[in-house]
Short mmCIF file of C-alpha atoms in Angstrom, two decimals:
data_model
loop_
_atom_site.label_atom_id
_atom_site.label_comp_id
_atom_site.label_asym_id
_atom_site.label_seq_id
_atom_site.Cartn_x
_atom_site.Cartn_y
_atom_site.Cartn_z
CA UNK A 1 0.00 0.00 0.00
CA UNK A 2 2.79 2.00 0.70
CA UNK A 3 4.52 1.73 -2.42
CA UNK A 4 1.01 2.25 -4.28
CA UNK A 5 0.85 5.21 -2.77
CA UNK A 6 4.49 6.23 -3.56
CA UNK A 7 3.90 6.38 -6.80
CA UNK A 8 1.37 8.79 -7.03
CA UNK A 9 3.52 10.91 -5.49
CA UNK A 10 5.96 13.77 -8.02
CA UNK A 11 8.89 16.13 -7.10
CA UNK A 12 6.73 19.32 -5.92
CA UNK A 13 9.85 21.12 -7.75
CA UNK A 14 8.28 20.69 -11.04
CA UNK A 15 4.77 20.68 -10.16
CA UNK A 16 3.64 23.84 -10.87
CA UNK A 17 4.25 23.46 -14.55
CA UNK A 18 2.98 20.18 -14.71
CA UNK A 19 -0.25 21.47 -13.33
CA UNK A 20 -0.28 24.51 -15.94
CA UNK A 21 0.10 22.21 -19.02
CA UNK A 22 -2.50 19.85 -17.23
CA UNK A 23 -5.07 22.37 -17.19
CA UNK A 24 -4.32 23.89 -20.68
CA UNK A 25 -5.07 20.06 -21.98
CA UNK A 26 -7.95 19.19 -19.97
CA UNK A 27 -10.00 22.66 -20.58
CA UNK A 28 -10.03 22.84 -24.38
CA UNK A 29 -12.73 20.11 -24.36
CA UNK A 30 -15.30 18.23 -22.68
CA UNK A 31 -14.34 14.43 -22.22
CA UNK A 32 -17.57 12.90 -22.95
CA UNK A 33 -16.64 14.53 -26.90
CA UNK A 34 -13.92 11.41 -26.66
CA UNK A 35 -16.77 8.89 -26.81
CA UNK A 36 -15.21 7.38 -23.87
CA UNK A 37 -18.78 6.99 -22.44
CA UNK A 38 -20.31 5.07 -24.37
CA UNK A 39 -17.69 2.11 -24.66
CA UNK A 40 -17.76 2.33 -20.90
CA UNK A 41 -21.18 2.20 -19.69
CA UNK A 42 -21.40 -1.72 -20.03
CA UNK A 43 -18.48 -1.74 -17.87
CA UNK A 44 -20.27 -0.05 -14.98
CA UNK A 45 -23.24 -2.59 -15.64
CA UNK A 46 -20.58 -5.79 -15.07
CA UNK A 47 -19.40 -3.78 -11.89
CA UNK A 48 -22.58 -2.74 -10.63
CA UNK A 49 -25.76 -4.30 -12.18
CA UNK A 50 -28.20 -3.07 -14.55
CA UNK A 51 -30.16 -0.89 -11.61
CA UNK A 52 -26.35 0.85 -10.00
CA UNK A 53 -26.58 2.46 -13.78
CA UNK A 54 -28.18 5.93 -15.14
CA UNK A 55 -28.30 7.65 -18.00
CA UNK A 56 -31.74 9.11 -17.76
CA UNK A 57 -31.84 12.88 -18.14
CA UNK A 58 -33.71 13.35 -14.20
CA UNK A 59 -31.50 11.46 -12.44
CA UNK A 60 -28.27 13.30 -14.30
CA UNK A 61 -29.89 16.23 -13.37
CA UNK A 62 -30.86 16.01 -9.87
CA UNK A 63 -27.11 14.71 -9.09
CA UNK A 64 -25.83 17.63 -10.84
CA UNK A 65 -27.13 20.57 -8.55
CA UNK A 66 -26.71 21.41 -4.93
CA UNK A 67 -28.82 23.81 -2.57
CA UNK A 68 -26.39 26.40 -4.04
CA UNK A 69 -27.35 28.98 -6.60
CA UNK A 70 -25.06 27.76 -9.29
CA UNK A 71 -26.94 26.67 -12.48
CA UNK A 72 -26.88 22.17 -12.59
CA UNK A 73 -24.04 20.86 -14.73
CA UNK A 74 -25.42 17.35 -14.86
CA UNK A 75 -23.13 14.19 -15.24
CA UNK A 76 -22.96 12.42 -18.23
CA UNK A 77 -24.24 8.99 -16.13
CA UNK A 78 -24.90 8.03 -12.16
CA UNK A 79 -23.55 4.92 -10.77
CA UNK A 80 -24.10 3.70 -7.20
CA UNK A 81 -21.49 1.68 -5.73
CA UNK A 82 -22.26 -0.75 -3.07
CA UNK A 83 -19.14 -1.51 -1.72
CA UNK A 84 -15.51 0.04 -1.65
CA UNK A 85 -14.59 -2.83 -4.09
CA UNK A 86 -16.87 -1.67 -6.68
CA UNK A 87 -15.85 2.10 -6.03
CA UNK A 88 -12.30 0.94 -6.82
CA UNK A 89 -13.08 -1.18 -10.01
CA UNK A 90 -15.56 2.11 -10.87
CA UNK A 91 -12.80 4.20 -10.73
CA UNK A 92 -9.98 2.37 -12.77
CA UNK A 93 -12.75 2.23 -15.73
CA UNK A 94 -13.09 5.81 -15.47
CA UNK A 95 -9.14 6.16 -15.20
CA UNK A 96 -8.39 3.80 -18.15
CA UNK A 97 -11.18 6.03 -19.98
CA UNK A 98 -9.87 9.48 -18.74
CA UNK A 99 -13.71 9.78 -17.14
CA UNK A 100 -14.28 12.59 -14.39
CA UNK A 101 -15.58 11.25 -11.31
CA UNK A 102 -17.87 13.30 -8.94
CA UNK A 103 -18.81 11.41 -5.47
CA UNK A 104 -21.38 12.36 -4.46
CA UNK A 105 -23.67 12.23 -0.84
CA UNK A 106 -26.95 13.93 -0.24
CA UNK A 107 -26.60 17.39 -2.77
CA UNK A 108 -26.70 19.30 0.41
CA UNK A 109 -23.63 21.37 -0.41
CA UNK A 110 -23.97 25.22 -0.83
CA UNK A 111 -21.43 25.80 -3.24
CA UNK A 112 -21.57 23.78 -6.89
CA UNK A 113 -19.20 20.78 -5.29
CA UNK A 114 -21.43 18.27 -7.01
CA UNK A 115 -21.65 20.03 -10.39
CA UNK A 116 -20.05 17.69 -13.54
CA UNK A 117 -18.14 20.68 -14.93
CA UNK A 118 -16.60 18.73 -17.46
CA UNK A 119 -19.04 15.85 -17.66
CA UNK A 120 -17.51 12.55 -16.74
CA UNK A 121 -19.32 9.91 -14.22
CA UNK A 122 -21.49 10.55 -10.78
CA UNK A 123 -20.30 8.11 -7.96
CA UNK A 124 -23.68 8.28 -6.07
CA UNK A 125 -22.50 6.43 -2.32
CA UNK A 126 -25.92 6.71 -0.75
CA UNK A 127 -26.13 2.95 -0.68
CA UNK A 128 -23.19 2.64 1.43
CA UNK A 129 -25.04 3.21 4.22
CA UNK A 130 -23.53 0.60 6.22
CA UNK A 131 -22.59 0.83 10.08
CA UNK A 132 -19.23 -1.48 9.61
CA UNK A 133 -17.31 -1.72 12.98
CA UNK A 134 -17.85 -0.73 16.82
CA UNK A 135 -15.38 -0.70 19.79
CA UNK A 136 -17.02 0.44 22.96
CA UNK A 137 -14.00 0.54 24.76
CA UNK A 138 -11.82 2.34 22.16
CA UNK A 139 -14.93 5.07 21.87
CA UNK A 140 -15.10 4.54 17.67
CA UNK A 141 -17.02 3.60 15.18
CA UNK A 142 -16.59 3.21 11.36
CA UNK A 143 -19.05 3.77 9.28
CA UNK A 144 -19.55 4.40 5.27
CA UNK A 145 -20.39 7.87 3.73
CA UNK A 146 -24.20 7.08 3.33
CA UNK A 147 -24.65 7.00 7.29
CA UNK A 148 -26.19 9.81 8.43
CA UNK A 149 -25.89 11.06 12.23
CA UNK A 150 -29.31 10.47 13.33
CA UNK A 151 -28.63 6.83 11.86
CA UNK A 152 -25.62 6.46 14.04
CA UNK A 153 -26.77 7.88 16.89
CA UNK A 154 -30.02 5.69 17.01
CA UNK A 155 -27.73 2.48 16.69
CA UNK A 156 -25.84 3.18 19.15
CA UNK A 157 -28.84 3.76 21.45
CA UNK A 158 -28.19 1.33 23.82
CA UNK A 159 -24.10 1.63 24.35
CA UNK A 160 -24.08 4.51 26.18
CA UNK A 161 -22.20 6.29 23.84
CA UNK A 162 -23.31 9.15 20.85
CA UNK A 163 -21.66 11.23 18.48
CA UNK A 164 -22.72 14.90 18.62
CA UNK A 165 -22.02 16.67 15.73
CA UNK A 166 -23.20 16.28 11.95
CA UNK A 167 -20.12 14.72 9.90
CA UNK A 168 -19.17 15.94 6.73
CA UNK A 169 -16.48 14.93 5.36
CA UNK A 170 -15.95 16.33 2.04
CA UNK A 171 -15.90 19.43 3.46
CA UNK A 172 -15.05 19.27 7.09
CA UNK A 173 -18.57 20.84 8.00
CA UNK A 174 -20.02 20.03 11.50
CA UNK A 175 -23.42 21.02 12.44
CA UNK A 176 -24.79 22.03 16.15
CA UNK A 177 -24.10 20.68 19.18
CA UNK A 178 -20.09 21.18 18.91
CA UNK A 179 -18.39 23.60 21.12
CA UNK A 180 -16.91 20.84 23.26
CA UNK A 181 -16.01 18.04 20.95
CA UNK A 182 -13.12 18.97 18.33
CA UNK A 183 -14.13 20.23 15.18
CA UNK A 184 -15.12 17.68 11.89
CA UNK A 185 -11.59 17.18 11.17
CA UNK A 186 -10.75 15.93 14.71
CA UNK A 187 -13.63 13.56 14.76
CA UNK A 188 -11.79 11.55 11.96
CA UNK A 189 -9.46 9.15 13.23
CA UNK A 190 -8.97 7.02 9.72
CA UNK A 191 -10.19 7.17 6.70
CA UNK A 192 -10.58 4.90 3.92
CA UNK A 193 -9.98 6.72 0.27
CA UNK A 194 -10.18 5.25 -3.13
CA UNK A 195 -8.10 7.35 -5.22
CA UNK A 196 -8.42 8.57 -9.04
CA UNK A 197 -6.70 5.86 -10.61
CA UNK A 198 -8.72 3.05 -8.26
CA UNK A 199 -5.86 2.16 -5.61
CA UNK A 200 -7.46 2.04 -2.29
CA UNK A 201 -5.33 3.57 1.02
CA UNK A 202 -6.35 4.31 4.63
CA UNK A 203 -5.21 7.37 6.52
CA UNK A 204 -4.21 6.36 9.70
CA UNK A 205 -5.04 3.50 11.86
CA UNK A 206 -4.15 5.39 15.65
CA UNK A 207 -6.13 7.13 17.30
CA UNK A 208 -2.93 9.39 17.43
CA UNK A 209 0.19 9.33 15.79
CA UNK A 210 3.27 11.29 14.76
CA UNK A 211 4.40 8.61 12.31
CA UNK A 212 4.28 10.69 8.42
CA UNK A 213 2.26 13.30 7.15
CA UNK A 214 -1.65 13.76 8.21
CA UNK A 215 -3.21 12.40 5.34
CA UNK A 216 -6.41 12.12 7.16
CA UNK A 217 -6.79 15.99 7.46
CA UNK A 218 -5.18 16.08 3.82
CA UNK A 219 -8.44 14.40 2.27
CA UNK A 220 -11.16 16.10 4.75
CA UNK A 221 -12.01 19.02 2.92
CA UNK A 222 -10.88 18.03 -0.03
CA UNK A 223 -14.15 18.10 -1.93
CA UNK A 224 -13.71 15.10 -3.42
CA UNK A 225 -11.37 16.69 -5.52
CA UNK A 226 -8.04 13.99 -4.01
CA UNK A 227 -9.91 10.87 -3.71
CA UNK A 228 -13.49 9.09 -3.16
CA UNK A 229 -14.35 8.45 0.78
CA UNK A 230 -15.40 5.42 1.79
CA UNK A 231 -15.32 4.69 5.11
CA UNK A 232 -14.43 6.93 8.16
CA UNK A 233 -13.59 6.09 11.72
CA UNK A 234 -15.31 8.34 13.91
CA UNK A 235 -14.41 9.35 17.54
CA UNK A 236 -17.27 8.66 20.00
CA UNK A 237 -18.26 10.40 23.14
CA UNK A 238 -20.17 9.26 26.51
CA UNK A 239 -23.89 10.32 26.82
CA UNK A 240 -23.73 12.93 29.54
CA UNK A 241 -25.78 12.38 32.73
CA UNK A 242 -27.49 15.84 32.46
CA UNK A 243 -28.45 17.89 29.39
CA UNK A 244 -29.88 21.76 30.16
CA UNK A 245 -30.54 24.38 27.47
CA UNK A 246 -31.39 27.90 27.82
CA UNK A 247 -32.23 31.26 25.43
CA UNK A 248 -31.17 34.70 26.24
CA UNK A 249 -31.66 37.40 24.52
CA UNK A 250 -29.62 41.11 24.26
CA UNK A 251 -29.78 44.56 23.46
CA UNK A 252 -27.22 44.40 20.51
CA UNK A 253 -24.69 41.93 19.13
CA UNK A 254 -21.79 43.60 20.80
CA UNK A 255 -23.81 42.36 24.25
CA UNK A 256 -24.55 38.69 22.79
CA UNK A 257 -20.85 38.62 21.61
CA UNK A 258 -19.33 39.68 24.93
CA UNK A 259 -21.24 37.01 27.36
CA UNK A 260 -19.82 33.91 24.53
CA UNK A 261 -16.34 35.24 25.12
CA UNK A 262 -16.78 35.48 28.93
CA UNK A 263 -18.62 32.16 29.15
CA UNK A 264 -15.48 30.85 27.33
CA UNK A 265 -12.91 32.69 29.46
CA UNK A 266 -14.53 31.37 32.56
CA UNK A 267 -13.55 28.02 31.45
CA UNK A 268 -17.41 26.64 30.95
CA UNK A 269 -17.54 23.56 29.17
CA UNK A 270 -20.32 24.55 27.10
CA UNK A 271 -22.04 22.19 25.09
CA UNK A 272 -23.24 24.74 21.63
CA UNK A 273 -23.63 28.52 21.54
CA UNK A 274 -25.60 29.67 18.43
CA UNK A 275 -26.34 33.23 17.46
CA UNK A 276 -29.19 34.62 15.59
CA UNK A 277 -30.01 38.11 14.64
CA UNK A 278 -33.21 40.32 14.92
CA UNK A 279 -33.85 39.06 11.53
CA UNK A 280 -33.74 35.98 12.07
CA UNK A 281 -35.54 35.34 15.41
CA UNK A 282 -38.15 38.11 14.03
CA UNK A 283 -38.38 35.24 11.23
CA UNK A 284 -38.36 32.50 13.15
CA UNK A 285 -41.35 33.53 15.83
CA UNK A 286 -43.19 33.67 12.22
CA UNK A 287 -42.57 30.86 11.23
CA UNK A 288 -42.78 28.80 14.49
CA UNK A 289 -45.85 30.84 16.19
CA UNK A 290 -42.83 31.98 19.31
CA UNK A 291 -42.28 34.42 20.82
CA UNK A 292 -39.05 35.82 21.70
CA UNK A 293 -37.79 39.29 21.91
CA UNK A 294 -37.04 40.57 18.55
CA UNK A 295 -33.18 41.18 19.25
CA UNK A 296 -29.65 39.26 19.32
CA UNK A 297 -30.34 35.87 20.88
CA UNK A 298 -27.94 32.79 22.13
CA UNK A 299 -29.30 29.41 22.65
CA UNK A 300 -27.20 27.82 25.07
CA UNK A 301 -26.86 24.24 25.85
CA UNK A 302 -24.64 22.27 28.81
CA UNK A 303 -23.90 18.60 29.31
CA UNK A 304 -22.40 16.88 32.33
CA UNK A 305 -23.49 15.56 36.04
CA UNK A 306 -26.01 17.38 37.97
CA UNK A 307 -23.73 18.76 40.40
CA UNK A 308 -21.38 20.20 37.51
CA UNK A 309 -24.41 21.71 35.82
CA UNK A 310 -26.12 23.94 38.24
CA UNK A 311 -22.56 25.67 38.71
CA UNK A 312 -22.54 26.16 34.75
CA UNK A 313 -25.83 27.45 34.91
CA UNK A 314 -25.27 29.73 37.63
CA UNK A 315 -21.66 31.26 36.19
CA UNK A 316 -23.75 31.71 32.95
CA UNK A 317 -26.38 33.28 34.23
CA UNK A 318 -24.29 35.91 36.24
CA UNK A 319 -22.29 36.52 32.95
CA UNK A 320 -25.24 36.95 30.42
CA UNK A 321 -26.75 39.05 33.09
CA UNK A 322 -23.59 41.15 33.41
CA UNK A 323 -23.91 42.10 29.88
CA UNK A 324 -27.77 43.16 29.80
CA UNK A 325 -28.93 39.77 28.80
CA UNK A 326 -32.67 38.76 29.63
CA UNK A 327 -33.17 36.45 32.56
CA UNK A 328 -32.87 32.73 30.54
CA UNK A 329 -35.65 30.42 29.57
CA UNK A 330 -34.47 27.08 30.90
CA UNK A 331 -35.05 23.76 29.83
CA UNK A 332 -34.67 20.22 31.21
CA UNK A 333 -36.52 17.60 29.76
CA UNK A 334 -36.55 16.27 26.43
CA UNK A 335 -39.78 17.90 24.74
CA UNK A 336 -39.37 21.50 26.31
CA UNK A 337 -35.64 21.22 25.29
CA UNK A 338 -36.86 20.59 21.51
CA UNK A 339 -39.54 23.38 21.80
CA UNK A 340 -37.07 25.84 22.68
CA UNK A 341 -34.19 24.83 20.27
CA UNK A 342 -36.96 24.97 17.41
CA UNK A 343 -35.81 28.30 16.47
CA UNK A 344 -32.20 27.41 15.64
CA UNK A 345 -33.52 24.09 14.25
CA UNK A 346 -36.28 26.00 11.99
CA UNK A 347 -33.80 28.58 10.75
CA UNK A 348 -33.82 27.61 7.41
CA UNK A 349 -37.46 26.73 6.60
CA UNK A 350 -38.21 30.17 8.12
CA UNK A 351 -36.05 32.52 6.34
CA UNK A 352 -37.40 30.98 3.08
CA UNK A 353 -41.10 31.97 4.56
CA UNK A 354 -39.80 35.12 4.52
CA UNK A 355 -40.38 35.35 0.87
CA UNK A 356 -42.41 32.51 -0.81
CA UNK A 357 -41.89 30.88 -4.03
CA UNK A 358 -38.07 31.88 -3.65
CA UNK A 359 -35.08 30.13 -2.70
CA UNK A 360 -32.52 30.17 -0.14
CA UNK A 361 -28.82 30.25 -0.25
CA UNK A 362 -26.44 29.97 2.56
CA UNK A 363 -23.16 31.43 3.20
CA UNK A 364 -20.62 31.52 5.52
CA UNK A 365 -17.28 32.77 6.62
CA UNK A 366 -15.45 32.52 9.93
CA UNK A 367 -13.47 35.59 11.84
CA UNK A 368 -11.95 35.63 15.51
CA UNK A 369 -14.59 35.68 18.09
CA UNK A 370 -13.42 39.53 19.31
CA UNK A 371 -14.06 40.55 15.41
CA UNK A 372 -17.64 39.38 15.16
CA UNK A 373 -19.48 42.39 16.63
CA UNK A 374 -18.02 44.74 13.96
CA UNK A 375 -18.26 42.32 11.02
CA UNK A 376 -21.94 41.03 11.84
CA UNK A 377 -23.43 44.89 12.35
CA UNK A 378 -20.96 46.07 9.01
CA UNK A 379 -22.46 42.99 7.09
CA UNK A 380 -26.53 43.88 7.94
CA UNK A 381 -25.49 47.37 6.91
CA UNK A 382 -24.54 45.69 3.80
CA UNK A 383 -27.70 43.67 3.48
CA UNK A 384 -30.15 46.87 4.08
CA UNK A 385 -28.35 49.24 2.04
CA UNK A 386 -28.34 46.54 -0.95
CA UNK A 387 -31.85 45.68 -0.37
CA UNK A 388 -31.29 42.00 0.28
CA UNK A 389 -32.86 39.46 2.50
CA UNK A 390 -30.05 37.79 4.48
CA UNK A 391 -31.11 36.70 8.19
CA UNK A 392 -28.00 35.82 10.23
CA UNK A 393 -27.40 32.42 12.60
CA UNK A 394 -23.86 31.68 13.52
CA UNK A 395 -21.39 29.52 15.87
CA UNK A 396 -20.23 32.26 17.52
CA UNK A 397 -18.39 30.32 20.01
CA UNK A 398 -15.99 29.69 16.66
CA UNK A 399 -16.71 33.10 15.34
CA UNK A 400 -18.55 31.80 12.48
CA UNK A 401 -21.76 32.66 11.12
CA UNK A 402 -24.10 32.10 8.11
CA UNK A 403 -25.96 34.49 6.14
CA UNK A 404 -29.30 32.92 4.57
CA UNK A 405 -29.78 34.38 1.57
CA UNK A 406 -33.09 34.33 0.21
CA UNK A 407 -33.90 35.51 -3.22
CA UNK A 408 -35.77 34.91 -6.43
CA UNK A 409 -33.35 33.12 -8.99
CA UNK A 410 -35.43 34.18 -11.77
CA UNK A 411 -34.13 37.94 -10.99
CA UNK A 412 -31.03 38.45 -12.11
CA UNK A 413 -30.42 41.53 -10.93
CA UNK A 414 -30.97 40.18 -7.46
CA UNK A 415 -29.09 37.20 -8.07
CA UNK A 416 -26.33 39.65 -9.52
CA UNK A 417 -26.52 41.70 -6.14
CA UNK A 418 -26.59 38.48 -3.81
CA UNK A 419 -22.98 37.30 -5.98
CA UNK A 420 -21.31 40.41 -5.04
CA UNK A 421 -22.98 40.67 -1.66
CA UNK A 422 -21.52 37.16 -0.88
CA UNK A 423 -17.34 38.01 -2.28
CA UNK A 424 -17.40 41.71 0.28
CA UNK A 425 -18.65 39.30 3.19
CA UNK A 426 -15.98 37.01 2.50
CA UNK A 427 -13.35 39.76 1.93
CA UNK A 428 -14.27 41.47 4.90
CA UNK A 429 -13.97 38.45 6.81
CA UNK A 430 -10.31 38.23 5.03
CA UNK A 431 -9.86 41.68 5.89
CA UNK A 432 -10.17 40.49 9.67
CA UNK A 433 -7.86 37.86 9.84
CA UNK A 434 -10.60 35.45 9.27
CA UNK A 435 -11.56 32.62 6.07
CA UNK A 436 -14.03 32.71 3.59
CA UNK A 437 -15.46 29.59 4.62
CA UNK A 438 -15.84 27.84 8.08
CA UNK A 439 -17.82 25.33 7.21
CA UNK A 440 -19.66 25.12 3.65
CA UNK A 441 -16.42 24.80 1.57
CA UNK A 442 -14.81 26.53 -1.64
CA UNK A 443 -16.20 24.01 -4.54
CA UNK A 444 -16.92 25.97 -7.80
CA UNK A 445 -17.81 29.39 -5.91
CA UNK A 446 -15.50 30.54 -3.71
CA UNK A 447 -12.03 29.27 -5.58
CA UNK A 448 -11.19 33.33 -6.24
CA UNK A 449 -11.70 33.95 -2.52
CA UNK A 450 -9.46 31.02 -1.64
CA UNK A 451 -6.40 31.92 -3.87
CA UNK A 452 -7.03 36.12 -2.44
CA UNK A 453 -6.67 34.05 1.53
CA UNK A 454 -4.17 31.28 0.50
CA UNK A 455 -1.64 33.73 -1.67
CA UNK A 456 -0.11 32.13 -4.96
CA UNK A 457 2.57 30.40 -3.40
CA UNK A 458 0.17 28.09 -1.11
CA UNK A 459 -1.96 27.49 -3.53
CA UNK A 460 0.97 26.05 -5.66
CA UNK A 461 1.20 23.35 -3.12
CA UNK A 462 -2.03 22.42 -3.05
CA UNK A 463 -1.69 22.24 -6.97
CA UNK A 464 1.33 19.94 -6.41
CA UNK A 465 -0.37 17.55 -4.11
CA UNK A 466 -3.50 17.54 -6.56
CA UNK A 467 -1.34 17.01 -9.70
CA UNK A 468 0.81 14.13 -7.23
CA UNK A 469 -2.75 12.29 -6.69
CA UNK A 470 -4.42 13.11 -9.47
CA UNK A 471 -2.11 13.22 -12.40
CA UNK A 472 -4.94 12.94 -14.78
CA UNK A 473 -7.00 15.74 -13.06
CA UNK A 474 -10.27 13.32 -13.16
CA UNK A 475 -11.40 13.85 -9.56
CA UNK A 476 -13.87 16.72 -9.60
CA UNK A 477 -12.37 18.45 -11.62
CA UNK A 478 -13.17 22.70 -11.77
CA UNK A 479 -13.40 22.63 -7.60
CA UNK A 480 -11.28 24.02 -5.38
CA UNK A 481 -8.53 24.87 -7.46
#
């Protein structure tokens, strides 16, 4: 495996041309003009039956469009591998035939990731949806990409153990409740990757290591651009004895900002913090029939023993109050808990309600926590002066935050003004010491912004690495880069 891997590998010293001349080949036409297809696609029958085939014209193009507002570049044909074995004899077909491959998972991204730019062949992995190995003791689990976290989490119901954030791997996105468990890199202890030409390596195999380079974080947040994901091994966690959530609200963002960074000086092992604006909880109290104060809001939640929680609370509740927060609405069990997260969890569904019959479009971009006050009140500036709909829900306890967008795609000025809105938010984050993306990703969208953050000479690396892997520039290709 070692040695397979080896020789992917090139002399980064004369990457950078390689690349160049790569790209100047590849562009000048579409490889499905080859005729490559055709020849192939009773090769991907053999591999993966009749019914892990499409070429129908729906199918192509519902798995060649994300939640994002780029137009659908649909794939030339859909397969849906069953097992890592027939991802790895899928992709030497497509290797042999020069073929683009584009994995894909649910279509959930926000920023053209899954769009076939150049054509080439979908590698659907939603029926890998397989739950593979446990170790209770060693607190992991490895699962396959079509595993969802509610789908973990209810199988391992009875161990005593959960794991509490939303996994993405493509893109290293995690999803609410976080603040205590590591980020979606650190939750990947080993991953399985099939790469462009079909060889299959794993990662790592310790939980920690120094031995080599971190390949693992090399192909998180990739974008499927380095290799196909197959399996992951995921860190577990125990399920706490006590779970408490609370909502406070405050007189401006500057107040709500404040009380996250005292909360976190104070050394409070807080479960999630989320932030939403006035927009946003005016939107959600809509949506939801609530009713809390139209103004800044956190929704706080804390896990641990009974004893360690009522000190939490109480430290909490002195600091929010210390910074003009309201007193908190508190919540124990389950179903109040639910009703009083439904805000945060109805975000989405109730910015679109702000407008109906249009869509919504998220983005996102990350600053240090002590820079959010000024960016967040400079970016609804933005959105009022611009006449845009953008309601605002963030991590702040990361310093990152999401503006959803919600406009009418048949309007192109509007769609016009919600593309430019989108690059000053992500400059201004730049401008701050901050990314253009915490969570979401760069795919087709945001490559500009990442060469403007990276510099030129950065982003030569990551062309060496790509051009080292992918020689042939077949995995996703247009993304990222």
């Amino acid at each position: 495996m070692a040695l397979a891997l080896l020789r992917h590998m090139r002399c980064l010293c004369t990457l950078p041309r390689t690349v160049a001349a790569l790209q100047s080949s590849i562009d000048k036409r579409s490889y499905a003009e080859r005729g490559s297809l055709e020849r192939v696609v009773s090769a991907f029958r053999a591999v993966v039956g009749d019914d892990g085939v499409s070429l129908g014209a729906a199918v192509r193009e519902q798995h060649g469009k994300d939640e994002s507002v780029h137009s659908c570049q649909p794939p030339d044909v859909v397969v849906w591998p069953r097992s890592v074995e027939e991802v790895s004899a899928l992709a030497k077909i497509c290797h042999h035939h020069r073929l683009p491959i584009i994995p894909f998972g649910t279509g959930t991204g926000l920023e053209g990731g899954v769009g076939a730019m150049k054509g080439g062949v979908c590698f659907s992995l939603r029926k890998m949806d397989s739950v593979l190995d446990l170790h209770q003791e060693d607190f992991d689990v490895t699962v396959e990409p079509g595993v969802t976290r509610k789908a973990l989490n209810a199988y391992l119901r009875d161990t005593g153990l959960w794991f509490p954030v939303g996994w993405c791997s493509p893109t290293a996105a995690w999803l609410p409740p976080a603040r205590r468990a590591p980020t979606g890199r650190r939750h990947q202890v080993n991953l399985e990757v099939v790469l462009a030409d079909g060889t299959i390596i794993h990662t790592q195999r310790s939980r920690k290591t120094a031995a080599g380079y971190n390949l693992t974080n090399l192909f998180v947040g990739s974008e499927g651009t380095l290799g196909v994901l197959t399996k992951a091994t995921l860190r577990l966690y125990g399920v706490p004895e006590a779970l408490v959530s609370a909502v406070c609200s405050f007189p401006s963002v500057q107040a709500a900002v404040d009380s996250t960074v005292h909360i976190l000086q104070a050394g409070i092992p807080i479960a999630r913090i989320e932030f939403l604006d006035d927009v946003m909880i005016d939107a959600c109290n809509r949506y939801s029939a609530l009713s809390y104060p139209v103004s800044p809001t956190l929704f706080l939640e804390f896990h641990g023993t009974e004893r360690g929680l009522e000190e939490q609370v109480s430290i909490t509740e002195e600091i929010t109050q210390g910074n003009c927060g309201s007193d908190f609405s508190w919540a124990r069990d389950t179903e109040t808990r639910a009703r009083l997260w439904k805000a945060r969890h109805d975000a989405w569904y109730a910015a679109l309600a702000l407008r109906p019959g249009c869509r919504a479009y998220a983005t996102d971009v990350c600053v240090p926590i002590s820079h959010l006050p000024q960016i967040i009140v400079e970016t609804k500036k933005d959105l009022t002066e611009n006449h845009l709909t953008g309601p605002i829900a963030g991590h702040v306890g990361d310093g990152n935050f999401h503006c959803l967008m919600v406009l009418d795609p048949h309007d192109p000025d509007e769609v016009k003004r919600v593309h430019h809105f989108t690059e000053r938010l992500a400059r201004r984050a730049l401008a701050l010491d901050g990314t253009c993306t915490g969570e979401h990703g760069v795919g087709l969208g945001k490559r500009a912004l990442l060469r403007e953050e990276l510099g030129p000479l950065a982003m030569e690396v990551m062309q060496g690495l790509k051009a080292a892997l992918d020689p042939k520039n077949l995995m996703n290709p247009g993304k990222v880069l």
